[in-house]
Coordinates of C-alpha atoms and ligand atoms in Angstrom, one line a residue:
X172 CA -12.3 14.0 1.4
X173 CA -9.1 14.7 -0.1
X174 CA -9.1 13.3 -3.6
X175 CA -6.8 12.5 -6.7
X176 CA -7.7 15.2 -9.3
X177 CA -5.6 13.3 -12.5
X178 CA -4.8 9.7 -12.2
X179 CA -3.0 8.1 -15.8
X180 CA -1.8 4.5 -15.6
X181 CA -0.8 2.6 -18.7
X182 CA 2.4 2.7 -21.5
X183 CA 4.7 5.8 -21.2
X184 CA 2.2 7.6 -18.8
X185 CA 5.1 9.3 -17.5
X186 CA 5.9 11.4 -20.7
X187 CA 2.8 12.7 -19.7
X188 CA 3.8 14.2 -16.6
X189 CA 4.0 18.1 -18.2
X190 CA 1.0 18.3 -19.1
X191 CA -0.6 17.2 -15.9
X192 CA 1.8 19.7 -14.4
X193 CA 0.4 22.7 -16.6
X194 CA -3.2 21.8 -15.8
X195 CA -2.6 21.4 -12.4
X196 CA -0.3 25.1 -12.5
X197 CA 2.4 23.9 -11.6
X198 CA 5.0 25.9 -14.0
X199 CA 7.4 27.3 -12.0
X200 CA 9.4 24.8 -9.4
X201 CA 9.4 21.1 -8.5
X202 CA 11.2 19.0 -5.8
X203 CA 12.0 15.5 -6.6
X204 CA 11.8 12.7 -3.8
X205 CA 13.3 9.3 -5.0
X206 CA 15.9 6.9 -4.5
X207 CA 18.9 6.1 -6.0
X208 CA 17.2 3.1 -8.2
X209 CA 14.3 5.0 -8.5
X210 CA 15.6 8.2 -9.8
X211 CA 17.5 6.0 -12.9
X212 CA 14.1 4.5 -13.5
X213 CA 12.0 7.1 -13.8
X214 CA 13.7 10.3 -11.7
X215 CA 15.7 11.5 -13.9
X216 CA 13.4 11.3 -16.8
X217 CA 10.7 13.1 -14.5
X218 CA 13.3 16.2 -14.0
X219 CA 14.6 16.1 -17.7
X220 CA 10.6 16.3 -18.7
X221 CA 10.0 19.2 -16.1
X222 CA 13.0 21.2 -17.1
X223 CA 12.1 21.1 -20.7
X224 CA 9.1 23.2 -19.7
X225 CA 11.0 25.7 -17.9
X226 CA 10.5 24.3 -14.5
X227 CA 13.2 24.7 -11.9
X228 CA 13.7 21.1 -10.7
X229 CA 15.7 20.2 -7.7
X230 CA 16.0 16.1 -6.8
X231 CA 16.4 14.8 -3.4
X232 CA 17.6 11.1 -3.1
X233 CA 16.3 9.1 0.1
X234 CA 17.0 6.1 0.9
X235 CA 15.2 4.4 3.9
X236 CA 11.4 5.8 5.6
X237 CA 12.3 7.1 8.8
X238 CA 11.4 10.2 10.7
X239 CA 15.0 12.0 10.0
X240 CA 14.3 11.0 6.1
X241 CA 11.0 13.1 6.5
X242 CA 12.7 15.5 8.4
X243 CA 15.5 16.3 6.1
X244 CA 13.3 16.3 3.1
X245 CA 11.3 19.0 5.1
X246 CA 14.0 21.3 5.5
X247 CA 14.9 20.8 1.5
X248 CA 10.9 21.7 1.2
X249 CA 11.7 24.7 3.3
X250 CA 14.9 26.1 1.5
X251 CA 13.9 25.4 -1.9
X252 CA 10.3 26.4 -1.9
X253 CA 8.9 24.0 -4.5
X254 CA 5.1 24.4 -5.5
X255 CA 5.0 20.3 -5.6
X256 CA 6.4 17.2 -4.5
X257 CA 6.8 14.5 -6.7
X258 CA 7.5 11.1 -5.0
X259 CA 9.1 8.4 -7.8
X260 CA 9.7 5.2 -6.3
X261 CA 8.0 2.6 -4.4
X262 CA 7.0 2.2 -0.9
X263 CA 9.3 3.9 0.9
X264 CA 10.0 7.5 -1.4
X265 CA 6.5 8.2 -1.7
X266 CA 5.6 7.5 1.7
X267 CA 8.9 9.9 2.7
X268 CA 7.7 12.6 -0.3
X269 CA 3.6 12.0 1.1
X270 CA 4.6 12.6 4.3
X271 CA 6.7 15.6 4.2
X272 CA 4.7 17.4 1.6
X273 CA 1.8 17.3 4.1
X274 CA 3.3 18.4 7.1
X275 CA 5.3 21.1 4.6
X276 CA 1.3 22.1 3.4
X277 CA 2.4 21.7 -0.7
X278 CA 0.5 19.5 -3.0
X279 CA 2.4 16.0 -3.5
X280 CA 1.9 13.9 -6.8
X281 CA 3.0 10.5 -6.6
X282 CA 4.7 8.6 -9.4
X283 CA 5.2 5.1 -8.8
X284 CA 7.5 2.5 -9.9
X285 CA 6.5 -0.6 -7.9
X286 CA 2.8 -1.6 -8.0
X287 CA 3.6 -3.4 -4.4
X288 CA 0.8 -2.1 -2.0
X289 CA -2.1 0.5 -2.1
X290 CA 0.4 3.6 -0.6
X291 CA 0.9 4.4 -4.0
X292 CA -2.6 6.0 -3.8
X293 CA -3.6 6.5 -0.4
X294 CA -3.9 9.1 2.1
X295 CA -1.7 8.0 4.5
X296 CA 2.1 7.1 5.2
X297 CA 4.0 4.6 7.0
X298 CA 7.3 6.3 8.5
X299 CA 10.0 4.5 10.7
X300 CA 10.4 5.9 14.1
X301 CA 7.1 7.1 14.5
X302 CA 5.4 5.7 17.8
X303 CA 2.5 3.3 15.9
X304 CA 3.8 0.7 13.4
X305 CA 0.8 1.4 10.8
X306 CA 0.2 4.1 8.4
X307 CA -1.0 7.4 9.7
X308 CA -3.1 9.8 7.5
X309 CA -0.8 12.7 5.6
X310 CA -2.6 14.0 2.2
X311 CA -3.7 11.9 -0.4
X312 CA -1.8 12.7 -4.0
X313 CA -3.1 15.7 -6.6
X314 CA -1.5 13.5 -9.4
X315 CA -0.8 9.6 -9.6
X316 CA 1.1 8.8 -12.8
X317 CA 2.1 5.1 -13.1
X318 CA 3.6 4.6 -15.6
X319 CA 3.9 0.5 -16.8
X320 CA 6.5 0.1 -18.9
X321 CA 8.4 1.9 -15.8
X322 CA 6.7 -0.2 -13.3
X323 CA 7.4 -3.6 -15.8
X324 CA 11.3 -3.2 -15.0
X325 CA 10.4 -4.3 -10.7
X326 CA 10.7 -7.7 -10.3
X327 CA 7.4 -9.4 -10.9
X328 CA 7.7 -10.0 -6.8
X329 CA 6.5 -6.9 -6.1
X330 CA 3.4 -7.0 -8.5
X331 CA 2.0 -10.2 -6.4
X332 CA 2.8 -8.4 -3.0
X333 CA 0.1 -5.9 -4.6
X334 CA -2.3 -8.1 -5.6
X335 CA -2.3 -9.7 -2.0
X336 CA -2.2 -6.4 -0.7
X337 CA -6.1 -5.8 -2.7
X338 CA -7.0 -9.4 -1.9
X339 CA -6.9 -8.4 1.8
X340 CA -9.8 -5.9 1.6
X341 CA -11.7 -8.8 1.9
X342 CA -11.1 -9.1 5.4
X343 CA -10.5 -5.4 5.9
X344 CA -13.9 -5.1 5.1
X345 CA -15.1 -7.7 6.9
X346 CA -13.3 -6.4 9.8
X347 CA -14.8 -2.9 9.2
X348 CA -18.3 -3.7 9.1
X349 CA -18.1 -6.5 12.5
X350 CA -16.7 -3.4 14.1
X351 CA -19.6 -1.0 13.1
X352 CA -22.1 -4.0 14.3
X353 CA -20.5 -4.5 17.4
X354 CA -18.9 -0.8 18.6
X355 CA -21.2 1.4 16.6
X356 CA -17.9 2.7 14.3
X357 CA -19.0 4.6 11.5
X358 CA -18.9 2.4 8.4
X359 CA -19.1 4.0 5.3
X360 CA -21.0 1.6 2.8
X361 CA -19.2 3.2 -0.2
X362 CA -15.8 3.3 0.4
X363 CA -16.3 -0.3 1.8
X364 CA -17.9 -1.3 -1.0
X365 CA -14.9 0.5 -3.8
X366 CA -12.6 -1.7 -1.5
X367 CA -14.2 -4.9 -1.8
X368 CA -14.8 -4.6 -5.2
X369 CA -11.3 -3.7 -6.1
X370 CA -10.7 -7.4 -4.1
X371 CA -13.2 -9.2 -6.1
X372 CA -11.6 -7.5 -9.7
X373 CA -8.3 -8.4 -9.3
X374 CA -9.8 -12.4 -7.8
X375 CA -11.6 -12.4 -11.5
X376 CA -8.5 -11.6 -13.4
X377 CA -5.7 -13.8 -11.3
X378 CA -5.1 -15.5 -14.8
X379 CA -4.1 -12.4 -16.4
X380 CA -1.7 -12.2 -13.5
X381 CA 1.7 -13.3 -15.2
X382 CA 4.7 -11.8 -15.9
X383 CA 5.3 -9.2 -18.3
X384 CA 1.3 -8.6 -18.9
X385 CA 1.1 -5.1 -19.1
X386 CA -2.9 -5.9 -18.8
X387 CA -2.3 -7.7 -15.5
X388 CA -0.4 -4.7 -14.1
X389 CA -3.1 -1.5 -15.5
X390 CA -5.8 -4.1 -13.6
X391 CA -3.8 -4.5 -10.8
X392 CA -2.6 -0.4 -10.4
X393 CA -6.3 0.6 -10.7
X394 CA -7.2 -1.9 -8.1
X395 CA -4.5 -0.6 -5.8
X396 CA -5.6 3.0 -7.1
X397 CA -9.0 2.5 -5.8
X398 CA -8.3 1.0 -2.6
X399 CA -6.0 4.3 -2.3
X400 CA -9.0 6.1 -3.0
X401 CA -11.5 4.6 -0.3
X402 CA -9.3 5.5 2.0
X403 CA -9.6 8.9 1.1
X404 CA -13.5 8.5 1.5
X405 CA -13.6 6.9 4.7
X406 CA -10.7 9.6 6.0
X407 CA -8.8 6.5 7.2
X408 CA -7.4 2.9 6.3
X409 CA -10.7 0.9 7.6
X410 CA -11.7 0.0 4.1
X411 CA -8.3 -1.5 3.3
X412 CA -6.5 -2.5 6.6
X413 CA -8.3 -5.1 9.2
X414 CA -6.8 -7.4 11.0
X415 CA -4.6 -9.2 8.5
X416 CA -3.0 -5.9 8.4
X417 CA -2.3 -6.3 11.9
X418 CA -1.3 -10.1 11.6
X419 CA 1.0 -8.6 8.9
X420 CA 2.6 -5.7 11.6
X421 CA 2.7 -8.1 14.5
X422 CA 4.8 -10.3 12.2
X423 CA 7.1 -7.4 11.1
X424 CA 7.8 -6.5 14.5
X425 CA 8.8 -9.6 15.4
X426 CA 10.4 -10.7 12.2
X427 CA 11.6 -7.0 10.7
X428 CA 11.8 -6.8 7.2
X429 CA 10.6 -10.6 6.5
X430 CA 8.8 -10.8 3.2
X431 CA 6.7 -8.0 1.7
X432 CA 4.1 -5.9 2.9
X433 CA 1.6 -7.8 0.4
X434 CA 3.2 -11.2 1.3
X435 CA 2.5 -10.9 4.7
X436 CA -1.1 -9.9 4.1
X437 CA -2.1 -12.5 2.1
X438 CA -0.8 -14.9 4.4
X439 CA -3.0 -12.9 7.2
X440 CA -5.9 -13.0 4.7
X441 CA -6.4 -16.1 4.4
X442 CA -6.1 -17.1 8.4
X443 CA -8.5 -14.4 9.2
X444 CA -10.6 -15.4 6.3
X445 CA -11.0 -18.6 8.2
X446 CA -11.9 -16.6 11.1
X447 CA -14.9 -14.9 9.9
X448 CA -16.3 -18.6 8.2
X449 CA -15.5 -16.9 4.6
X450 CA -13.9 -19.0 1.9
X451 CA -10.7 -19.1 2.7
X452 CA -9.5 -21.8 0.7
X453 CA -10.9 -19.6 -2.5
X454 CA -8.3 -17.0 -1.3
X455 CA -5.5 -19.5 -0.5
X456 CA -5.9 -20.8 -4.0
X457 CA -5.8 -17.9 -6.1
X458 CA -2.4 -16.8 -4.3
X459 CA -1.0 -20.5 -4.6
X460 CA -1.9 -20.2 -8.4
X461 CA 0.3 -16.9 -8.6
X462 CA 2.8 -18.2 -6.8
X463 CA 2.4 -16.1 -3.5
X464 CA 3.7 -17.5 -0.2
X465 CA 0.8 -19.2 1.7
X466 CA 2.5 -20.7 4.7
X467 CA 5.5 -19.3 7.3
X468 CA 8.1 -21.0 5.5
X469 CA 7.1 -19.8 2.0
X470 CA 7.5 -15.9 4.2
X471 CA 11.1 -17.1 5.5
X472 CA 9.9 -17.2 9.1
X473 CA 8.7 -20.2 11.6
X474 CA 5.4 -21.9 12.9
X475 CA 6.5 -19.6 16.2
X476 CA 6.7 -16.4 14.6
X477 CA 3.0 -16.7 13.4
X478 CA 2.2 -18.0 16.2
X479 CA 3.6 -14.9 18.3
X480 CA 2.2 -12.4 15.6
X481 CA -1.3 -13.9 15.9
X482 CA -0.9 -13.1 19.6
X483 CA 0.1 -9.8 19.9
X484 CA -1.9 -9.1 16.4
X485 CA -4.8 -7.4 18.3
X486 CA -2.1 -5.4 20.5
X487 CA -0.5 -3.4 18.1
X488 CA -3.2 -0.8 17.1
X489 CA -6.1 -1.6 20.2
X490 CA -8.4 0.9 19.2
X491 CA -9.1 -0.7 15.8
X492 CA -11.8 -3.5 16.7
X493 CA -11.2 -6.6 14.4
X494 CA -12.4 -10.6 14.2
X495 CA -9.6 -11.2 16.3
X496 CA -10.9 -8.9 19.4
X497 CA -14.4 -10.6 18.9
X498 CA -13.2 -14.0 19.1
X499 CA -10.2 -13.4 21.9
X500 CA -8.7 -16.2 20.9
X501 CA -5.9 -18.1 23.4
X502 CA -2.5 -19.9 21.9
X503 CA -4.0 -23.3 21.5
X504 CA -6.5 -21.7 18.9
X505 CA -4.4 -20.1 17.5
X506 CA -2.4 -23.0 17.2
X507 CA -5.2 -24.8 15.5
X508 CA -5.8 -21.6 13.0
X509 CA -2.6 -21.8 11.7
X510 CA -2.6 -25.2 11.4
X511 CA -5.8 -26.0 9.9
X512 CA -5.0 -23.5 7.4
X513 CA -1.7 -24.9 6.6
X514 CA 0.2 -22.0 7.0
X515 CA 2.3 -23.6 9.7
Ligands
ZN698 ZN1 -1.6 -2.7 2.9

Protein backbone atom coordinates (compact mmCIF):
# COMPACT_ATOMS: atom_id res chain seq x y z
CA UNK A 1 0.00 0.00 0.00
CA UNK A 2 1.33 3.24 -1.04
CA UNK A 3 0.01 5.86 1.21
CA UNK A 4 -0.32 9.75 1.73
CA UNK A 5 2.17 10.68 4.52
CA UNK A 6 0.73 14.56 5.10
CA UNK A 7 -2.68 15.38 3.95
CA UNK A 8 -3.94 19.44 5.03
CA UNK A 9 -7.26 20.57 3.62
CA UNK A 10 -8.91 23.77 4.90
CA UNK A 11 -8.19 27.88 4.69
CA UNK A 12 -4.79 28.93 3.17
CA UNK A 13 -3.47 25.21 3.49
CA UNK A 14 -1.27 26.14 0.70
CA UNK A 15 0.91 28.65 2.68
CA UNK A 16 1.66 25.60 4.28
CA UNK A 17 3.31 23.86 1.55
CA UNK A 18 7.17 24.67 2.93
CA UNK A 19 6.87 23.17 5.74
CA UNK A 20 5.42 20.00 4.43
CA UNK A 21 8.29 20.26 2.03
CA UNK A 22 11.07 20.39 4.86
CA UNK A 23 9.55 17.48 6.71
CA UNK A 24 9.18 15.51 3.88
CA UNK A 25 13.28 16.76 2.77
CA UNK A 26 12.54 18.17 0.09
CA UNK A 27 15.02 21.36 0.24
CA UNK A 28 16.77 21.41 -2.79
CA UNK A 29 14.57 21.33 -6.24
CA UNK A 30 10.95 21.14 -7.29
CA UNK A 31 9.19 20.81 -10.76
CA UNK A 32 5.88 22.36 -11.14
CA UNK A 33 3.07 20.62 -13.27
CA UNK A 34 -0.01 22.97 -13.82
CA UNK A 35 -1.98 24.75 -16.27
CA UNK A 36 -2.20 28.01 -17.39
CA UNK A 37 -5.41 28.71 -15.03
CA UNK A 38 -4.03 26.72 -12.61
CA UNK A 39 -0.69 28.11 -12.24
CA UNK A 40 -2.40 31.94 -11.57
CA UNK A 41 -4.51 30.20 -8.98
CA UNK A 42 -2.31 28.53 -6.99
CA UNK A 43 1.06 27.81 -9.26
CA UNK A 44 2.62 30.58 -8.99
CA UNK A 45 2.13 31.13 -5.33
CA UNK A 46 3.39 27.36 -4.86
CA UNK A 47 6.88 28.44 -6.67
CA UNK A 48 7.00 31.91 -5.04
CA UNK A 49 6.60 29.84 -1.51
CA UNK A 50 9.24 27.24 -2.54
CA UNK A 51 11.81 29.67 -3.71
CA UNK A 52 11.60 31.66 -0.58
CA UNK A 53 13.05 28.57 1.09
CA UNK A 54 15.87 28.30 -1.20
CA UNK A 55 14.42 25.78 -3.45
CA UNK A 56 15.20 25.73 -7.18
CA UNK A 57 11.71 25.69 -8.72
CA UNK A 58 11.11 25.06 -12.37
CA UNK A 59 7.20 25.23 -13.70
CA UNK A 60 5.93 23.31 -16.53
CA UNK A 61 2.48 24.38 -18.04
CA UNK A 62 0.19 21.52 -19.60
CA UNK A 63 -2.66 21.82 -21.00
CA UNK A 64 -4.61 18.63 -22.08
CA UNK A 65 -3.90 14.63 -20.40
CA UNK A 66 -2.52 12.80 -23.21
CA UNK A 67 0.32 10.49 -23.54
CA UNK A 68 2.68 13.22 -25.38
CA UNK A 69 1.71 15.53 -22.22
CA UNK A 70 3.19 12.69 -19.98
CA UNK A 71 5.80 12.27 -22.20
CA UNK A 72 7.10 15.74 -22.46
CA UNK A 73 6.79 16.31 -18.76
CA UNK A 74 9.06 13.15 -18.49
CA UNK A 75 11.77 14.44 -20.46
CA UNK A 76 11.44 17.97 -18.27
CA UNK A 77 11.66 15.28 -15.12
CA UNK A 78 14.75 13.92 -16.85
CA UNK A 79 16.73 17.24 -17.66
CA UNK A 80 15.86 19.07 -14.59
CA UNK A 81 16.20 16.40 -12.00
CA UNK A 82 13.69 17.60 -9.42
CA UNK A 83 13.42 15.66 -6.05
CA UNK A 84 9.35 16.15 -6.35
CA UNK A 85 6.54 16.73 -8.49
CA UNK A 86 3.94 18.89 -7.53
CA UNK A 87 0.74 18.68 -9.62
CA UNK A 88 -1.61 22.16 -9.04
CA UNK A 89 -4.68 21.91 -10.94
CA UNK A 90 -7.61 19.76 -11.34
CA UNK A 91 -8.15 16.64 -13.18
CA UNK A 92 -6.11 16.76 -15.85
CA UNK A 93 -2.44 18.36 -14.30
CA UNK A 94 -2.38 16.05 -11.58
CA UNK A 95 -3.25 13.12 -13.46
CA UNK A 96 -0.33 14.40 -16.20
CA UNK A 97 2.17 15.25 -12.91
CA UNK A 98 0.83 11.60 -11.09
CA UNK A 99 1.60 9.95 -14.00
CA UNK A 100 4.93 11.08 -15.05
CA UNK A 101 6.32 11.24 -11.63
CA UNK A 102 5.66 7.42 -11.36
CA UNK A 103 7.04 6.29 -14.37
CA UNK A 104 10.06 9.09 -13.74
CA UNK A 105 10.39 7.01 -9.99
CA UNK A 106 10.20 10.68 -7.85
CA UNK A 107 7.72 11.27 -5.18
CA UNK A 108 4.66 13.44 -6.56
CA UNK A 109 2.55 15.69 -4.09
CA UNK A 110 -0.66 16.78 -5.45
CA UNK A 111 -2.20 20.17 -4.78
CA UNK A 112 -5.54 20.57 -5.97
CA UNK A 113 -7.68 23.30 -7.13
CA UNK A 114 -10.94 21.57 -8.19
CA UNK A 115 -12.59 19.20 -5.68
CA UNK A 116 -14.20 17.46 -8.92
CA UNK A 117 -13.45 13.68 -8.59
CA UNK A 118 -11.37 11.38 -6.21
CA UNK A 119 -7.95 11.59 -8.61
CA UNK A 120 -7.03 14.28 -6.50
CA UNK A 121 -6.07 11.44 -3.98
CA UNK A 122 -5.77 8.31 -5.63
CA UNK A 123 -3.34 6.02 -6.93
CA UNK A 124 -4.09 6.00 -10.32
CA UNK A 125 -4.30 8.23 -13.48
CA UNK A 126 -6.45 8.64 -16.38
CA UNK A 127 -4.23 9.66 -19.55
CA UNK A 128 -5.58 10.21 -23.16
CA UNK A 129 -4.14 7.86 -25.71
CA UNK A 130 -3.50 5.17 -23.56
CA UNK A 131 -5.25 1.90 -24.89
CA UNK A 132 -8.06 1.45 -21.76
CA UNK A 133 -10.40 4.52 -21.25
CA UNK A 134 -10.25 4.10 -17.22
CA UNK A 135 -7.64 5.12 -14.77
CA UNK A 136 -4.57 2.85 -14.54
CA UNK A 137 -2.55 2.71 -11.22
CA UNK A 138 0.76 5.21 -11.13
CA UNK A 139 1.70 6.20 -7.38
CA UNK A 140 -0.50 7.55 -4.93
CA UNK A 141 0.70 11.26 -3.67
CA UNK A 142 3.42 11.84 -0.53
CA UNK A 143 1.59 15.26 0.04
CA UNK A 144 -2.15 16.37 -0.73
CA UNK A 145 -2.58 20.03 0.14
CA UNK A 146 -6.05 21.46 -0.78
CA UNK A 147 -6.19 24.30 -0.10
CA UNK A 148 -10.19 25.92 0.06
CA UNK A 149 -10.12 29.28 -0.31
CA UNK A 150 -8.06 28.20 -3.69
CA UNK A 151 -10.43 25.51 -4.48
CA UNK A 152 -13.61 28.24 -3.60
CA UNK A 153 -12.59 30.35 -6.82
CA UNK A 154 -13.87 26.81 -9.36
CA UNK A 155 -17.12 27.16 -10.27
CA UNK A 156 -19.38 25.49 -7.69
CA UNK A 157 -19.96 22.94 -10.86
CA UNK A 158 -17.16 21.11 -10.20
CA UNK A 159 -17.73 20.69 -6.37
CA UNK A 160 -21.19 18.72 -7.24
CA UNK A 161 -19.37 16.58 -9.94
CA UNK A 162 -17.35 15.52 -6.68
CA UNK A 163 -19.91 14.87 -4.54
CA UNK A 164 -21.45 12.54 -7.25
CA UNK A 165 -18.27 11.22 -7.83
CA UNK A 166 -18.26 9.91 -3.68
CA UNK A 167 -22.08 9.16 -3.98
CA UNK A 168 -21.12 6.41 -6.62
CA UNK A 169 -19.14 4.22 -4.13
CA UNK A 170 -22.35 3.12 -3.34
CA UNK A 171 -22.60 1.08 -6.27
CA UNK A 172 -18.84 0.67 -6.66
CA UNK A 173 -19.08 -1.17 -3.66
CA UNK A 174 -21.92 -2.89 -4.40
CA UNK A 175 -20.37 -3.89 -7.53
CA UNK A 176 -17.14 -4.97 -5.65
CA UNK A 177 -18.50 -7.21 -3.28
CA UNK A 178 -21.26 -9.12 -6.17
CA UNK A 179 -18.02 -9.72 -7.93
CA UNK A 180 -16.15 -11.35 -4.88
CA UNK A 181 -19.59 -13.53 -4.33
CA UNK A 182 -19.80 -14.57 -7.69
CA UNK A 183 -15.90 -14.74 -9.22
CA UNK A 184 -14.13 -15.28 -5.96
CA UNK A 185 -12.23 -11.52 -6.47
CA UNK A 186 -10.54 -10.51 -3.60
CA UNK A 187 -12.61 -7.97 -1.64
CA UNK A 188 -11.00 -6.13 0.80
CA UNK A 189 -13.71 -5.38 3.62
CA UNK A 190 -11.76 -2.19 4.67
CA UNK A 191 -11.07 -0.30 2.00
CA UNK A 192 -14.70 -1.14 0.88
CA UNK A 193 -16.02 -0.11 3.90
CA UNK A 194 -13.68 3.64 3.95
CA UNK A 195 -15.45 3.97 0.48
CA UNK A 196 -18.87 3.43 1.41
CA UNK A 197 -18.58 5.36 4.30
CA UNK A 198 -17.15 8.44 2.59
CA UNK A 199 -20.65 7.87 0.32
CA UNK A 200 -22.84 7.78 3.23
CA UNK A 201 -20.83 11.17 4.89
CA UNK A 202 -21.21 13.35 2.18
CA UNK A 203 -25.39 11.82 1.75
CA UNK A 204 -25.68 13.13 5.59
CA UNK A 205 -24.32 16.57 4.89
CA UNK A 206 -25.98 17.26 1.26
CA UNK A 207 -27.58 20.36 3.04
CA UNK A 208 -24.33 21.82 3.86
CA UNK A 209 -23.67 21.39 0.15
CA UNK A 210 -24.14 25.11 -1.11
CA UNK A 211 -22.17 27.49 -2.52
CA UNK A 212 -19.48 29.26 -0.94
CA UNK A 213 -19.62 26.83 2.31
CA UNK A 214 -16.11 26.37 3.00
CA UNK A 215 -17.61 23.49 5.46
CA UNK A 216 -19.38 21.80 2.48
CA UNK A 217 -16.10 21.71 0.58
CA UNK A 218 -13.36 20.45 3.77
CA UNK A 219 -16.41 17.54 4.00
CA UNK A 220 -16.49 16.99 0.65
CA UNK A 221 -12.32 17.02 0.01
CA UNK A 222 -11.94 14.50 2.88
CA UNK A 223 -14.61 12.39 1.40
CA UNK A 224 -12.90 12.48 -2.06
CA UNK A 225 -9.48 12.16 0.14
CA UNK A 226 -10.60 8.92 1.50
CA UNK A 227 -12.00 7.34 -1.48
CA UNK A 228 -8.33 8.31 -2.89
CA UNK A 229 -7.13 6.48 -0.16
CA UNK A 230 -9.06 3.07 -0.40
CA UNK A 231 -7.80 2.78 -3.45
CA UNK A 232 -4.46 2.76 -2.26
CA UNK A 233 -5.62 -0.12 0.16
CA UNK A 234 -7.21 -2.30 -2.21
CA UNK A 235 -4.02 -1.50 -4.83
CA UNK A 236 -6.83 -0.66 -7.39
CA UNK A 237 -10.13 1.47 -8.11
CA UNK A 238 -12.66 -1.51 -7.00
CA UNK A 239 -13.66 0.38 -3.95
CA UNK A 240 -14.55 3.49 -5.94
CA UNK A 241 -15.24 2.54 -9.59
CA UNK A 242 -18.18 -0.14 -10.51
CA UNK A 243 -20.21 -0.06 -13.08
CA UNK A 244 -21.53 3.43 -12.99
CA UNK A 245 -18.05 4.12 -13.70
CA UNK A 246 -18.35 2.26 -16.68
CA UNK A 247 -21.91 3.69 -17.63
CA UNK A 248 -20.03 6.98 -17.15
CA UNK A 249 -16.85 5.84 -19.84
CA UNK A 250 -19.27 4.08 -22.26
CA UNK A 251 -21.04 7.55 -22.33
CA UNK A 252 -17.82 9.50 -22.82
CA UNK A 253 -16.77 7.48 -25.64
CA UNK A 254 -19.69 7.92 -27.34
CA UNK A 255 -20.41 11.44 -26.34
CA UNK A 256 -16.56 12.79 -25.65
CA UNK A 257 -16.33 15.40 -23.29
CA UNK A 258 -20.25 15.60 -22.39
CA UNK A 259 -20.73 16.74 -18.79
CA UNK A 260 -18.33 15.94 -15.98
CA UNK A 261 -16.67 12.97 -14.79
CA UNK A 262 -19.00 13.26 -11.44
CA UNK A 263 -22.11 14.21 -13.58
CA UNK A 264 -21.92 11.26 -15.47
CA UNK A 265 -21.58 9.11 -12.43
CA UNK A 266 -24.25 10.16 -10.61
CA UNK A 267 -26.49 9.74 -13.43
CA UNK A 268 -24.91 5.95 -13.69
CA UNK A 269 -25.44 5.73 -9.83
CA UNK A 270 -28.61 6.00 -9.69
CA UNK A 271 -29.60 3.44 -12.82
CA UNK A 272 -27.38 0.94 -11.43
CA UNK A 273 -28.70 1.62 -7.96
CA UNK A 274 -31.97 0.44 -9.38
CA UNK A 275 -30.17 -2.44 -10.64
CA UNK A 276 -28.98 -3.97 -7.55
CA UNK A 277 -32.83 -3.24 -5.76
CA UNK A 278 -30.98 -0.35 -3.56
CA UNK A 279 -32.69 2.91 -3.01
CA UNK A 280 -32.24 4.64 -5.80
CA UNK A 281 -34.68 7.24 -5.56
CA UNK A 282 -32.75 8.24 -2.04
CA UNK A 283 -29.77 8.85 -4.41
CA UNK A 284 -31.76 10.57 -7.26
CA UNK A 285 -33.01 12.88 -4.66
CA UNK A 286 -30.17 14.07 -2.91
CA UNK A 287 -28.49 15.01 -6.41
CA UNK A 288 -31.87 16.67 -7.55
CA UNK A 289 -31.73 18.73 -4.27
CA UNK A 290 -28.04 19.96 -5.24
CA UNK A 291 -28.95 20.61 -8.44
CA UNK A 292 -26.98 17.64 -10.22
CA UNK A 293 -28.21 16.48 -13.60
CA UNK A 294 -30.34 13.27 -13.16
CA UNK A 295 -31.56 12.57 -16.56
CA UNK A 296 -29.77 12.63 -20.34
CA UNK A 297 -30.93 15.95 -21.14
CA UNK A 298 -29.89 17.59 -17.77
CA UNK A 299 -25.96 15.80 -19.20
CA UNK A 300 -26.52 17.55 -22.77
CA UNK A 301 -26.92 14.15 -24.53
CA UNK A 302 -30.12 11.97 -25.79
CA UNK A 303 -32.36 8.92 -24.58
CA UNK A 304 -29.99 7.09 -27.46
CA UNK A 305 -26.77 7.93 -26.03
CA UNK A 306 -27.63 6.31 -22.65
CA UNK A 307 -29.18 3.86 -24.22
CA UNK A 308 -25.88 2.97 -26.31
CA UNK A 309 -23.60 3.57 -23.19
CA UNK A 310 -25.69 1.09 -21.12
CA UNK A 311 -24.94 -1.34 -23.93
CA UNK A 312 -21.51 -1.27 -24.41
CA UNK A 313 -21.08 -0.30 -20.45
CA UNK A 314 -19.98 -3.84 -19.62
CA UNK A 315 -17.50 -3.87 -22.84
CA UNK A 316 -15.20 -1.26 -22.07
CA UNK A 317 -13.12 -2.82 -19.15
CA UNK A 318 -14.52 -6.86 -19.44
CA UNK A 319 -12.44 -8.12 -16.80
CA UNK A 320 -14.08 -5.94 -14.10
CA UNK A 321 -17.34 -8.15 -13.19
CA UNK A 322 -20.25 -5.69 -12.27
CA UNK A 323 -24.38 -5.83 -11.77
CA UNK A 324 -24.47 -5.30 -15.33
CA UNK A 325 -22.50 -8.70 -16.30
CA UNK A 326 -24.77 -10.58 -13.75
CA UNK A 327 -27.96 -9.41 -15.08
CA UNK A 328 -26.84 -9.34 -19.08
CA UNK A 329 -29.34 -7.23 -19.72
CA UNK A 330 -30.72 -6.80 -23.68
CA UNK A 331 -31.91 -3.19 -25.23
CA UNK A 332 -35.46 -3.48 -24.20
CA UNK A 333 -34.34 -3.61 -20.49
CA UNK A 334 -32.37 -1.34 -20.76
CA UNK A 335 -34.82 0.66 -22.31
CA UNK A 336 -37.14 0.19 -19.36
CA UNK A 337 -34.06 1.06 -16.86
CA UNK A 338 -33.65 4.24 -18.13
CA UNK A 339 -37.01 4.84 -18.33
CA UNK A 340 -38.28 3.86 -15.12
CA UNK A 341 -35.64 5.78 -13.59
CA UNK A 342 -36.47 8.91 -15.52
CA UNK A 343 -33.26 9.47 -16.77
CA UNK A 344 -34.55 9.31 -20.32
ZN1 LIG B 1 -14.60 8.62 -10.40
Amino acid sequence: MQLPREVIVGNGAIERIAEVSRRLGFIKSALIIAGSRTNDVAGKRVREILEKEGMTVNTFLVEGATVNDVQRVEERIRDLKPQVVYGVGGGTKIDVAKCSSAKKEIPFISVPTTASHDGIASPLSSIKGFEKPYSVMAQAPLAIIADTNVIMKAPWRFAISGYEDVVAKFTAVKDWKLAHAEKNEYYGGYAASLALMSAKHVMQNVQLMTENNEEALRVLLEALISCGVSMSIAGSSRPCSGSEHLFSHALEMIKPNCAMHGERCGVGTIMMAYLHGADWKRIRDALRRLGAPTSARELGVDSDDVLKALDIAASVRPERFTILNKLSLNREAYEHLATVTQVI
